[in-house]
mmCIF file of C-alpha atoms and ligand atoms in Angstrom:
data_model
loop_
_atom_site.group_PDB
_atom_site.id
_atom_site.type_symbol
_atom_site.label_atom_id
_atom_site.label_comp_id
_atom_site.label_asym_id
_atom_site.label_seq_id
_atom_site.Cartn_x
_atom_site.Cartn_y
_atom_site.Cartn_z
ATOM 1 C CA MET A 728 10.518 4.315 -26.016
ATOM 2 C CA LYS A 729 8.100 2.281 -23.930
ATOM 3 C CA LYS A 730 9.045 2.245 -20.244
ATOM 4 C CA HIS A 731 8.448 -0.545 -17.791
ATOM 5 C CA ASN A 732 8.005 1.091 -14.429
ATOM 6 C CA PHE A 733 8.851 -1.073 -11.404
ATOM 7 C CA SER A 734 9.102 1.940 -9.037
ATOM 8 C CA ALA A 735 8.224 1.160 -5.399
ATOM 9 C CA GLY A 736 6.361 4.435 -4.851
ATOM 10 C CA PRO A 737 5.203 6.827 -6.058
ATOM 11 C CA CYS A 738 4.443 4.212 -8.693
ATOM 12 C CA ILE A 739 2.806 3.333 -11.966
ATOM 13 C CA LEU A 740 -0.885 4.101 -12.446
ATOM 14 C CA PRO A 741 -3.071 3.057 -15.391
ATOM 15 C CA GLN A 742 -2.390 5.039 -18.581
ATOM 16 C CA GLU A 743 -6.059 5.932 -18.935
ATOM 17 C CA VAL A 744 -6.034 7.384 -15.430
ATOM 18 C CA PHE A 745 -3.112 9.653 -16.362
ATOM 19 C CA GLN A 746 -5.025 10.638 -19.515
ATOM 20 C CA LYS A 747 -8.267 11.517 -17.703
ATOM 21 C CA ALA A 748 -6.404 13.252 -14.860
ATOM 22 C CA SER A 749 -4.524 15.453 -17.300
ATOM 23 C CA GLU A 750 -7.752 16.396 -19.072
ATOM 24 C CA ALA A 751 -9.323 17.395 -15.720
ATOM 25 C CA VAL A 752 -6.405 19.761 -15.086
ATOM 26 C CA LEU A 753 -7.511 21.728 -18.152
ATOM 27 C CA ASN A 754 -11.266 21.237 -18.236
ATOM 28 C CA PHE A 755 -12.954 19.428 -15.401
ATOM 29 C CA ASN A 756 -16.506 18.192 -15.658
ATOM 30 C CA ASN A 757 -16.790 20.129 -18.970
ATOM 31 C CA ASP A 758 -17.195 23.349 -16.967
ATOM 32 C CA HIS A 759 -14.108 24.865 -18.624
ATOM 33 C CA LEU A 760 -12.384 25.199 -15.274
ATOM 34 C CA SER A 761 -9.481 23.181 -13.937
ATOM 35 C CA ILE A 762 -10.056 20.755 -11.088
ATOM 36 C CA LEU A 763 -7.188 22.661 -9.479
ATOM 37 C CA GLU A 764 -9.032 25.979 -9.332
ATOM 38 C CA ILE A 765 -12.552 25.119 -8.167
ATOM 39 C CA SER A 766 -13.837 25.034 -4.581
ATOM 40 C CA HIS A 767 -13.591 21.757 -2.755
ATOM 41 C CA ARG A 768 -17.116 22.574 -1.567
ATOM 42 C CA SER A 769 -18.431 22.841 -5.138
ATOM 43 C CA LYS A 770 -20.931 20.192 -6.222
ATOM 44 C CA PRO A 771 -18.620 18.525 -8.791
ATOM 45 C CA PHE A 772 -15.834 18.100 -6.251
ATOM 46 C CA VAL A 773 -18.078 16.921 -3.401
ATOM 47 C CA ALA A 774 -19.287 14.305 -5.847
ATOM 48 C CA VAL A 775 -15.665 13.209 -6.468
ATOM 49 C CA MET A 776 -14.995 12.845 -2.748
ATOM 50 C CA GLU A 777 -18.197 10.882 -2.198
ATOM 51 C CA LYS A 778 -17.461 8.614 -5.160
ATOM 52 C CA ALA A 779 -13.916 7.940 -3.981
ATOM 53 C CA ARG A 780 -15.112 7.120 -0.460
ATOM 54 C CA SER A 781 -17.913 4.825 -1.620
ATOM 55 C CA LEU A 782 -15.791 3.029 -4.233
ATOM 56 C CA ALA A 783 -13.154 2.275 -1.613
ATOM 57 C CA LEU A 784 -15.733 0.618 0.639
ATOM 58 C CA GLU A 785 -17.415 -1.162 -2.261
ATOM 59 C CA LEU A 786 -14.186 -2.635 -3.608
ATOM 60 C CA LEU A 787 -13.162 -3.817 -0.144
ATOM 61 C CA GLY A 788 -16.599 -5.400 0.352
ATOM 62 C CA LEU A 789 -17.266 -3.241 3.417
ATOM 63 C CA GLU A 790 -20.439 -1.398 2.365
ATOM 64 C CA GLY A 791 -23.191 -1.498 4.988
ATOM 65 C CA LYS A 792 -20.938 -3.073 7.601
ATOM 66 C CA GLY A 793 -20.397 -0.067 9.858
ATOM 67 C CA TYR A 794 -17.319 1.265 8.082
ATOM 68 C CA LYS A 795 -16.519 4.734 6.734
ATOM 69 C CA ALA A 796 -13.714 5.816 4.456
ATOM 70 C CA LEU A 797 -11.671 9.017 4.806
ATOM 71 C CA PHE A 798 -9.107 10.646 2.527
ATOM 72 C CA LEU A 799 -6.659 12.399 4.846
ATOM 73 C CA GLN A 800 -3.310 14.127 4.463
ATOM 74 C CA GLY A 801 0.080 13.624 6.073
ATOM 75 C CA GLY A 802 0.778 10.237 4.483
ATOM 76 C CA ALA A 803 0.705 6.839 6.101
ATOM 77 C CA SER A 804 3.354 8.235 8.435
ATOM 78 C CA THR A 805 0.756 10.462 10.124
ATOM 79 C CA GLN A 806 -1.430 7.367 10.627
ATOM 80 C CA PHE A 807 1.355 5.861 12.712
ATOM 81 C CA LEU A 808 0.594 8.469 15.377
ATOM 82 C CA MET A 809 -3.085 9.087 14.620
ATOM 83 C CA THR A 810 -4.046 5.446 15.211
ATOM 84 C CA ALA A 811 -2.377 5.498 18.606
ATOM 85 C CA TYR A 812 -3.767 8.971 19.468
ATOM 86 C CA ASN A 813 -7.309 7.777 18.833
ATOM 87 C CA LEU A 814 -7.156 4.155 20.043
ATOM 88 C CA LEU A 815 -4.374 3.673 22.599
ATOM 89 C CA GLU A 816 -5.508 4.092 26.178
ATOM 90 C CA ASN A 817 -3.452 1.545 28.127
ATOM 91 C CA LYS A 818 -1.588 -0.913 25.977
ATOM 92 C CA ALA A 819 -1.274 -1.855 22.305
ATOM 93 C CA ALA A 820 0.227 -4.923 20.600
ATOM 94 C CA TYR A 821 2.457 -4.551 17.517
ATOM 95 C CA LEU A 822 3.931 -7.054 15.097
ATOM 96 C CA ASN A 823 7.327 -5.874 13.875
ATOM 97 C CA THR A 824 7.984 -6.899 10.270
ATOM 98 C CA GLY A 825 10.320 -4.116 9.144
ATOM 99 C CA THR A 826 11.013 -0.431 8.625
ATOM 100 C CA TRP A 827 7.378 0.696 8.513
ATOM 101 C CA SER A 828 6.400 -1.297 11.585
ATOM 102 C CA VAL A 829 9.414 0.093 13.409
ATOM 103 C CA LYS A 830 8.256 3.636 12.624
ATOM 104 C CA ALA A 831 4.687 2.890 13.691
ATOM 105 C CA ILE A 832 5.966 1.414 16.983
ATOM 106 C CA LYS A 833 8.122 4.457 17.658
ATOM 107 C CA GLU A 834 5.162 6.846 17.336
ATOM 108 C CA ALA A 835 2.724 4.672 19.343
ATOM 109 C CA LYS A 836 5.140 4.551 22.276
ATOM 110 C CA LEU A 837 4.422 8.246 22.793
ATOM 111 C CA PHE A 838 0.869 7.361 23.829
ATOM 112 C CA GLY A 839 0.967 4.266 26.014
ATOM 113 C CA ASP A 840 2.514 0.882 26.720
ATOM 114 C CA LEU A 841 3.519 -1.239 23.800
ATOM 115 C CA VAL A 842 3.971 -4.962 23.482
ATOM 116 C CA GLU A 843 5.959 -6.138 20.497
ATOM 117 C CA VAL A 844 4.344 -9.548 20.048
ATOM 118 C CA ALA A 845 7.003 -10.743 17.599
ATOM 119 C CA SER A 846 9.758 -9.350 15.389
ATOM 120 C CA SER A 847 11.731 -10.613 12.376
ATOM 121 C CA LYS A 848 14.594 -8.209 13.085
ATOM 122 C CA ASP A 849 16.862 -11.169 13.967
ATOM 123 C CA LYS A 850 17.044 -12.046 10.237
ATOM 124 C CA ASN A 851 16.905 -8.507 8.854
ATOM 125 C CA PHE A 852 13.116 -8.754 8.323
ATOM 126 C CA THR A 853 13.370 -11.438 5.639
ATOM 127 C CA TYR A 854 10.401 -13.423 7.014
ATOM 128 C CA ILE A 855 7.035 -12.968 8.707
ATOM 129 C CA PRO A 856 6.863 -14.206 12.351
ATOM 130 C CA LYS A 857 4.031 -16.702 12.775
ATOM 131 C CA GLU A 858 4.018 -18.014 16.321
ATOM 132 C CA TYR A 859 2.913 -15.256 18.652
ATOM 133 C CA SER A 860 0.022 -14.413 20.889
ATOM 134 C CA ILE A 861 -1.823 -11.148 21.248
ATOM 135 C CA PRO A 862 -2.635 -10.080 24.833
ATOM 136 C CA ALA A 863 -6.405 -10.129 25.275
ATOM 137 C CA ASP A 864 -6.325 -6.834 27.169
ATOM 138 C CA ALA A 865 -4.585 -4.856 24.377
ATOM 139 C CA ASP A 866 -6.523 -1.885 23.027
ATOM 140 C CA TYR A 867 -5.646 -3.013 19.514
ATOM 141 C CA PHE A 868 -3.227 -5.113 17.457
ATOM 142 C CA HIS A 869 -1.245 -3.388 14.688
ATOM 143 C CA CYS A 870 0.471 -5.030 11.722
ATOM 144 C CA THR A 871 1.871 -4.099 8.307
ATOM 145 C CA SER A 872 0.307 -6.312 5.661
ATOM 146 C CA ASN A 873 3.085 -5.871 3.089
ATOM 147 C CA ASN A 874 6.648 -5.026 3.861
ATOM 148 C CA THR A 875 7.409 -2.793 0.883
ATOM 149 C CA ILE A 876 11.143 -2.506 1.575
ATOM 150 C CA PHE A 877 12.152 -6.100 2.319
ATOM 151 C CA GLY A 878 9.500 -7.755 0.135
ATOM 152 C CA THR A 879 7.522 -9.881 2.598
ATOM 153 C CA GLN A 880 3.753 -10.119 2.892
ATOM 154 C CA ILE A 881 1.452 -11.490 5.591
ATOM 155 C CA LYS A 882 -0.546 -14.369 4.062
ATOM 156 C CA HIS A 883 -2.486 -15.367 7.191
ATOM 157 C CA PHE A 884 -3.681 -12.801 9.695
ATOM 158 C CA PRO A 885 -4.125 -13.809 13.324
ATOM 159 C CA GLU A 886 -7.481 -14.660 14.784
ATOM 160 C CA THR A 887 -8.050 -12.305 17.713
ATOM 161 C CA GLU A 888 -10.824 -10.601 19.623
ATOM 162 C CA VAL A 889 -8.662 -7.515 19.904
ATOM 163 C CA PRO A 890 -9.410 -4.784 17.311
ATOM 164 C CA MET A 891 -7.050 -5.102 14.297
ATOM 165 C CA VAL A 892 -5.308 -2.097 12.778
ATOM 166 C CA CYS A 893 -3.391 -2.629 9.558
ATOM 167 C CA ASP A 894 -1.050 -0.519 7.474
ATOM 168 C CA MET A 895 -1.941 -1.775 3.951
ATOM 169 C CA SER A 896 -0.131 1.040 2.085
ATOM 170 C CA SER A 897 1.606 -1.231 -0.408
ATOM 171 C CA ASP A 898 -0.924 -3.985 -1.058
ATOM 172 C CA ILE A 899 -4.374 -2.552 -0.593
ATOM 173 C CA PHE A 900 -6.726 -3.465 -3.483
ATOM 174 C CA SER A 901 -4.249 -6.077 -4.735
ATOM 175 C CA ARG A 902 -5.645 -9.277 -3.223
ATOM 176 C CA GLN A 903 -8.826 -10.641 -1.759
ATOM 177 C CA LEU A 904 -9.004 -10.661 2.041
ATOM 178 C CA ASP A 905 -11.838 -10.643 4.486
ATOM 179 C CA PHE A 906 -11.426 -6.935 5.132
ATOM 180 C CA SER A 907 -14.151 -7.050 7.778
ATOM 181 C CA LYS A 908 -11.614 -8.739 10.082
ATOM 182 C CA PHE A 909 -9.920 -5.356 10.350
ATOM 183 C CA ASP A 910 -11.228 -2.442 12.415
ATOM 184 C CA LEU A 911 -8.982 0.191 10.899
ATOM 185 C CA ILE A 912 -7.064 0.035 7.640
ATOM 186 C CA TYR A 913 -4.842 2.813 6.341
ATOM 187 C CA ALA A 914 -2.907 3.198 3.142
ATOM 188 C CA GLY A 915 -0.862 6.021 1.632
ATOM 189 C CA ALA A 916 -2.221 6.433 -1.886
ATOM 190 C CA GLN A 917 1.054 6.411 -3.755
ATOM 191 C CA LYS A 918 1.750 2.654 -3.669
ATOM 192 C CA ASN A 919 -1.322 1.142 -5.307
ATOM 193 C CA MET A 920 -4.119 3.702 -5.489
ATOM 194 C CA GLY A 921 -3.080 7.132 -6.693
ATOM 195 C CA PRO A 922 -0.526 9.909 -6.461
ATOM 196 C CA ALA A 923 1.224 10.985 -3.260
ATOM 197 C CA GLY A 924 -0.676 13.454 -1.125
ATOM 198 C CA THR A 925 -3.632 11.550 0.262
ATOM 199 C CA THR A 926 -4.087 8.576 2.577
ATOM 200 C CA LEU A 927 -7.077 6.299 2.657
ATOM 201 C CA VAL A 928 -8.327 5.448 6.120
ATOM 202 C CA VAL A 929 -11.136 2.929 6.516
ATOM 203 C CA ILE A 930 -12.590 2.826 10.015
ATOM 204 C CA LYS A 931 -15.167 0.737 11.772
ATOM 205 C CA GLU A 932 -16.878 3.571 13.597
ATOM 206 C CA ASP A 933 -17.606 1.698 16.801
ATOM 207 C CA ILE A 934 -13.944 1.448 17.755
ATOM 208 C CA LEU A 935 -13.713 5.224 18.297
ATOM 209 C CA GLY A 936 -14.486 7.266 21.401
ATOM 210 C CA LYS A 937 -12.788 4.911 23.867
ATOM 211 C CA VAL A 938 -9.765 6.974 24.889
ATOM 212 C CA SER A 939 -9.914 9.614 27.591
ATOM 213 C CA ARG A 940 -7.381 12.103 26.206
ATOM 214 C CA THR A 941 -8.297 15.246 24.310
ATOM 215 C CA ILE A 942 -7.437 14.842 20.644
ATOM 216 C CA PRO A 943 -6.521 17.886 18.505
ATOM 217 C CA SER A 944 -9.114 18.354 15.749
ATOM 218 C CA MET A 945 -6.899 17.585 12.788
ATOM 219 C CA LEU A 946 -5.816 14.310 14.376
ATOM 220 C CA ASP A 947 -9.240 13.204 15.510
ATOM 221 C CA TYR A 948 -10.955 10.643 13.263
ATOM 222 C CA LYS A 949 -14.383 11.630 14.671
ATOM 223 C CA VAL A 950 -13.885 15.215 13.532
ATOM 224 C CA HIS A 951 -13.017 14.062 9.987
ATOM 225 C CA LEU A 952 -15.933 11.604 9.927
ATOM 226 C CA GLY A 953 -18.308 14.310 11.148
ATOM 227 C CA LYS A 954 -17.298 16.516 8.219
ATOM 228 C CA ASP A 955 -17.380 13.780 5.557
ATOM 229 C CA SER A 956 -13.637 14.024 5.020
ATOM 230 C CA MET A 957 -13.932 17.781 4.367
ATOM 231 C CA PHE A 958 -12.909 19.211 7.770
ATOM 232 C CA ASN A 959 -10.226 21.172 5.972
ATOM 233 C CA THR A 960 -9.322 21.471 2.310
ATOM 234 C CA PRO A 961 -8.669 17.933 1.101
ATOM 235 C CA ALA A 962 -5.913 17.066 -1.368
ATOM 236 C CA VAL A 963 -8.292 17.575 -4.266
ATOM 237 C CA PHE A 964 -6.114 16.300 -7.104
ATOM 238 C CA PRO A 965 -4.765 13.183 -5.360
ATOM 239 C CA VAL A 966 -8.322 12.319 -4.264
ATOM 240 C CA TYR A 967 -9.584 12.788 -7.846
ATOM 241 C CA VAL A 968 -6.833 10.603 -9.300
ATOM 242 C CA SER A 969 -7.451 7.953 -6.635
ATOM 243 C CA MET A 970 -11.130 7.976 -7.580
ATOM 244 C CA LEU A 971 -10.190 7.426 -11.222
ATOM 245 C CA THR A 972 -7.940 4.501 -10.282
ATOM 246 C CA LEU A 973 -10.717 2.951 -8.160
ATOM 247 C CA GLU A 974 -13.154 3.341 -11.086
ATOM 248 C CA TRP A 975 -10.568 1.662 -13.345
ATOM 249 C CA LEU A 976 -10.260 -1.206 -10.873
ATOM 250 C CA LYS A 977 -14.023 -1.621 -10.628
ATOM 251 C CA ASP A 978 -14.327 -1.736 -14.437
ATOM 252 C CA PHE A 979 -11.489 -4.257 -14.486
ATOM 253 C CA GLY A 980 -13.564 -6.614 -12.332
ATOM 254 C CA GLY A 981 -12.478 -5.477 -8.893
ATOM 255 C CA ILE A 982 -9.982 -7.067 -6.551
ATOM 256 C CA ALA A 983 -10.823 -10.651 -7.594
ATOM 257 C CA ALA A 984 -9.867 -9.940 -11.184
ATOM 258 C CA ILE A 985 -6.682 -7.957 -10.445
ATOM 259 C CA GLU A 986 -5.548 -10.548 -7.923
ATOM 260 C CA LYS A 987 -5.381 -13.184 -10.698
ATOM 261 C CA ILE A 988 -3.119 -10.959 -12.803
ATOM 262 C CA ASN A 989 -1.003 -10.050 -9.761
ATOM 263 C CA GLU A 990 -0.475 -13.746 -9.055
ATOM 264 C CA GLN A 991 0.529 -14.408 -12.675
ATOM 265 C CA LYS A 992 3.003 -11.516 -12.572
ATOM 266 C CA SER A 993 4.681 -12.544 -9.334
ATOM 267 C CA ALA A 994 4.749 -16.255 -10.320
ATOM 268 C CA LEU A 995 6.446 -15.350 -13.600
ATOM 269 C CA LEU A 996 9.178 -13.360 -11.844
ATOM 270 C CA TYR A 997 9.727 -15.643 -8.830
ATOM 271 C CA ASN A 998 9.941 -18.700 -11.121
ATOM 272 C CA GLU A 999 12.707 -16.996 -13.043
ATOM 273 C CA ILE A 1000 14.533 -15.913 -9.861
ATOM 274 C CA ASP A 1001 14.434 -19.547 -8.685
ATOM 275 C CA ARG A 1002 15.344 -21.072 -12.067
ATOM 276 C CA ASN A 1003 18.072 -18.726 -13.189
ATOM 277 C CA PRO A 1004 21.412 -19.508 -11.454
ATOM 278 C CA LEU A 1005 22.459 -15.852 -11.695
ATOM 279 C CA PHE A 1006 19.698 -14.679 -9.318
ATOM 280 C CA LYS A 1007 18.455 -15.444 -5.846
ATOM 281 C CA GLY A 1008 15.537 -14.216 -3.789
ATOM 282 C CA ILE A 1009 16.151 -12.338 -0.539
ATOM 283 C CA VAL A 1010 13.217 -13.416 1.663
ATOM 284 C CA ALA A 1011 11.656 -16.662 2.884
ATOM 285 C CA THR A 1012 9.822 -18.302 -0.003
ATOM 286 C CA GLU A 1013 6.478 -18.714 1.791
ATOM 287 C CA ASP A 1014 6.448 -15.031 2.803
ATOM 288 C CA ARG A 1015 7.272 -13.558 -0.585
ATOM 289 C CA SER A 1016 5.327 -10.438 -1.499
ATOM 290 C CA HIS A 1017 3.230 -10.400 -4.652
ATOM 291 C CA MET A 1018 3.775 -6.655 -4.836
ATOM 292 C CA ASN A 1019 7.490 -6.102 -4.130
ATOM 293 C CA ALA A 1020 9.904 -8.868 -5.180
ATOM 294 C CA THR A 1021 13.446 -8.471 -3.778
ATOM 295 C CA PHE A 1022 16.406 -10.344 -5.275
ATOM 296 C CA THR A 1023 20.141 -10.168 -5.850
ATOM 297 C CA LEU A 1024 22.655 -11.325 -8.373
ATOM 298 C CA THR A 1025 24.655 -14.387 -7.310
ATOM 299 C CA ASN A 1026 27.690 -12.829 -8.941
ATOM 300 C CA ASP A 1027 28.115 -9.128 -8.149
ATOM 301 C CA THR A 1028 30.518 -8.523 -10.985
ATOM 302 C CA LEU A 1029 27.556 -8.812 -13.381
ATOM 303 C CA SER A 1030 25.667 -5.869 -11.896
ATOM 304 C CA GLU A 1031 26.950 -3.260 -14.368
ATOM 305 C CA THR A 1032 26.019 -5.425 -17.328
ATOM 306 C CA PHE A 1033 22.600 -6.261 -15.892
ATOM 307 C CA ASP A 1034 21.859 -2.623 -15.062
ATOM 308 C CA ALA A 1035 22.820 -1.572 -18.599
ATOM 309 C CA MET A 1036 20.627 -4.278 -20.131
ATOM 310 C CA CYS A 1037 17.674 -3.204 -17.966
ATOM 311 C CA LYS A 1038 18.159 0.376 -19.017
ATOM 312 C CA GLU A 1039 18.305 -0.659 -22.666
ATOM 313 C CA ALA A 1040 14.997 -2.520 -22.259
ATOM 314 C CA GLY A 1041 13.262 0.558 -20.772
ATOM 315 C CA ILE A 1042 13.110 -0.865 -17.249
ATOM 316 C CA ASN A 1043 12.771 1.823 -14.543
ATOM 317 C CA GLY A 1044 12.891 1.750 -10.742
ATOM 318 C CA LEU A 1045 14.499 -1.656 -10.139
ATOM 319 C CA ASN A 1046 17.048 -0.623 -7.526
ATOM 320 C CA GLY A 1047 16.614 -2.195 -4.098
ATOM 321 C CA HIS A 1048 15.935 -0.002 -1.103
ATOM 322 C CA ARG A 1049 19.138 1.485 0.313
ATOM 323 C CA SER A 1050 18.743 -0.572 3.515
ATOM 324 C CA VAL A 1051 18.538 -3.910 1.603
ATOM 325 C CA GLY A 1052 20.543 -3.468 -1.592
ATOM 326 C CA GLY A 1053 20.131 -5.687 -4.641
ATOM 327 C CA TYR A 1054 16.993 -5.333 -6.716
ATOM 328 C CA ARG A 1055 13.333 -4.774 -6.030
ATOM 329 C CA ALA A 1056 10.634 -5.189 -8.654
ATOM 330 C CA SER A 1057 7.398 -3.565 -7.545
ATOM 331 C CA MET A 1058 4.470 -5.057 -9.414
ATOM 332 C CA TYR A 1059 1.534 -2.928 -8.362
ATOM 333 C CA ASN A 1060 -1.931 -3.269 -9.900
ATOM 334 C CA ALA A 1061 -1.294 -1.048 -12.927
ATOM 335 C CA LEU A 1062 1.915 -2.811 -13.997
ATOM 336 C CA PRO A 1063 1.098 -5.019 -17.001
ATOM 337 C CA LEU A 1064 2.169 -8.662 -17.183
ATOM 338 C CA GLU A 1065 4.050 -7.678 -20.357
ATOM 339 C CA SER A 1066 6.445 -5.517 -18.282
ATOM 340 C CA VAL A 1067 7.307 -8.470 -16.032
ATOM 341 C CA GLN A 1068 7.948 -10.546 -19.173
ATOM 342 C CA VAL A 1069 10.389 -7.894 -20.402
ATOM 343 C CA LEU A 1070 12.280 -8.121 -17.086
ATOM 344 C CA VAL A 1071 12.369 -11.927 -17.242
ATOM 345 C CA ASP A 1072 13.636 -11.781 -20.828
ATOM 346 C CA VAL A 1073 16.484 -9.525 -19.716
ATOM 347 C CA MET A 1074 17.322 -11.934 -16.876
ATOM 348 C CA GLN A 1075 17.476 -14.786 -19.394
ATOM 349 C CA ALA A 1076 19.523 -12.754 -21.845
ATOM 350 C CA LEU A 1077 22.040 -12.106 -19.053
ATOM 351 C CA GLU A 1078 22.253 -15.838 -18.385
ATOM 352 C CA HIS A 1079 23.015 -16.558 -22.025
ATOM 353 C CA LYS A 1080 25.634 -13.823 -22.146
ATOM 354 C CA ALA A 1081 27.427 -14.741 -18.877
HETATM 355 C C1 PLP S 1359 5.459 3.928 1.869
HETATM 356 C C2 PLP S 1359 4.888 3.323 3.087
HETATM 357 C C3 PLP S 1359 4.605 4.119 4.250
HETATM 358 C C4 PLP S 1359 4.889 5.594 4.318
HETATM 359 O O1 PLP S 1359 3.969 6.320 3.574
HETATM 360 P P1 PLP S 1359 4.051 7.892 3.508
HETATM 361 O O2 PLP S 1359 2.806 8.203 2.753
HETATM 362 O O3 PLP S 1359 5.310 8.284 2.816
HETATM 363 O O4 PLP S 1359 4.028 8.438 4.896
HETATM 364 C C5 PLP S 1359 4.064 3.455 5.320
HETATM 365 N N1 PLP S 1359 3.820 2.153 5.290
HETATM 366 C C6 PLP S 1359 4.094 1.373 4.239
HETATM 367 C C7 PLP S 1359 3.782 -0.094 4.272
HETATM 368 C C8 PLP S 1359 4.629 1.943 3.109
HETATM 369 O O5 PLP S 1359 4.912 1.167 2.024
#
């Protein structure tokens, strides 16, 4: 039976990527060796790493602009501390839009003073704060572009002279932005780029080297840059699958082309949430995420019926995060429009039944 995978992460990837990845496990590069058993220093793998790094910059429109891409380990969670370790000398400014920001703030506090410029905690992170100012003497400003758990997304980033650091784990490569406004972008692969196990870090090199502390090698961006993302054994398979997904995206027409489909998908679902009296959205309309749509039933007694109908239709991964409840439909790049239509059909069928 065909499945419609709305999982928040790890998440759906293109079918052809799964196909090519599985072939490489058996016979990579037609060398009759698995990608899992060759040296990461071998020519074919070094080529994979270089391709993945250059495709990331190319798709973000950052080639030739002083940026480098790294594929590191430890998840986006390690970036919470690594960004502060490498950039925080005196004071940093953070925008608090939910669970992932809270975690980033907690780690950064270990390294210096922190100013929380604004927070949406007062309404359980159901909106994006808009009126705030960033202290001009901050070492950097950190924000989370898409709040995966609550389903909000920053539509307008602040104008500031302070270097901007952004956790884009759950919406990187999904929409067009002027990525050159950011000085450091990080993203765990498993939301919109590849399997769990690697994290993309895109750095404008000139922001490094400004802190006085000694940084352990594995946590030092300069060390990783100096070794072309091969300081230690990289996560070879996740990097390879990420490269395949980035190739798929490039062939698709890049971010501009996928953004159109992502807008169609989210419009289809949000229109139904707003039209259907049995459902309501959880977050402020203007801050709704195009990647993770959160909603609830207006009548809780229907949840068993709705869950059963979803299951029957092959829908997977629709449960809301345990801290929010309700439902969350994650519509990452590889999710086809057709899957969103199946969900909308089930929502309408529930309305007719109730
Ligand atoms: C999932 C997620 C993380 C955590 O990623 P890990 O790779 O599990 O450490 C951080 N930030 C955001 C926005 C996320 O969606």
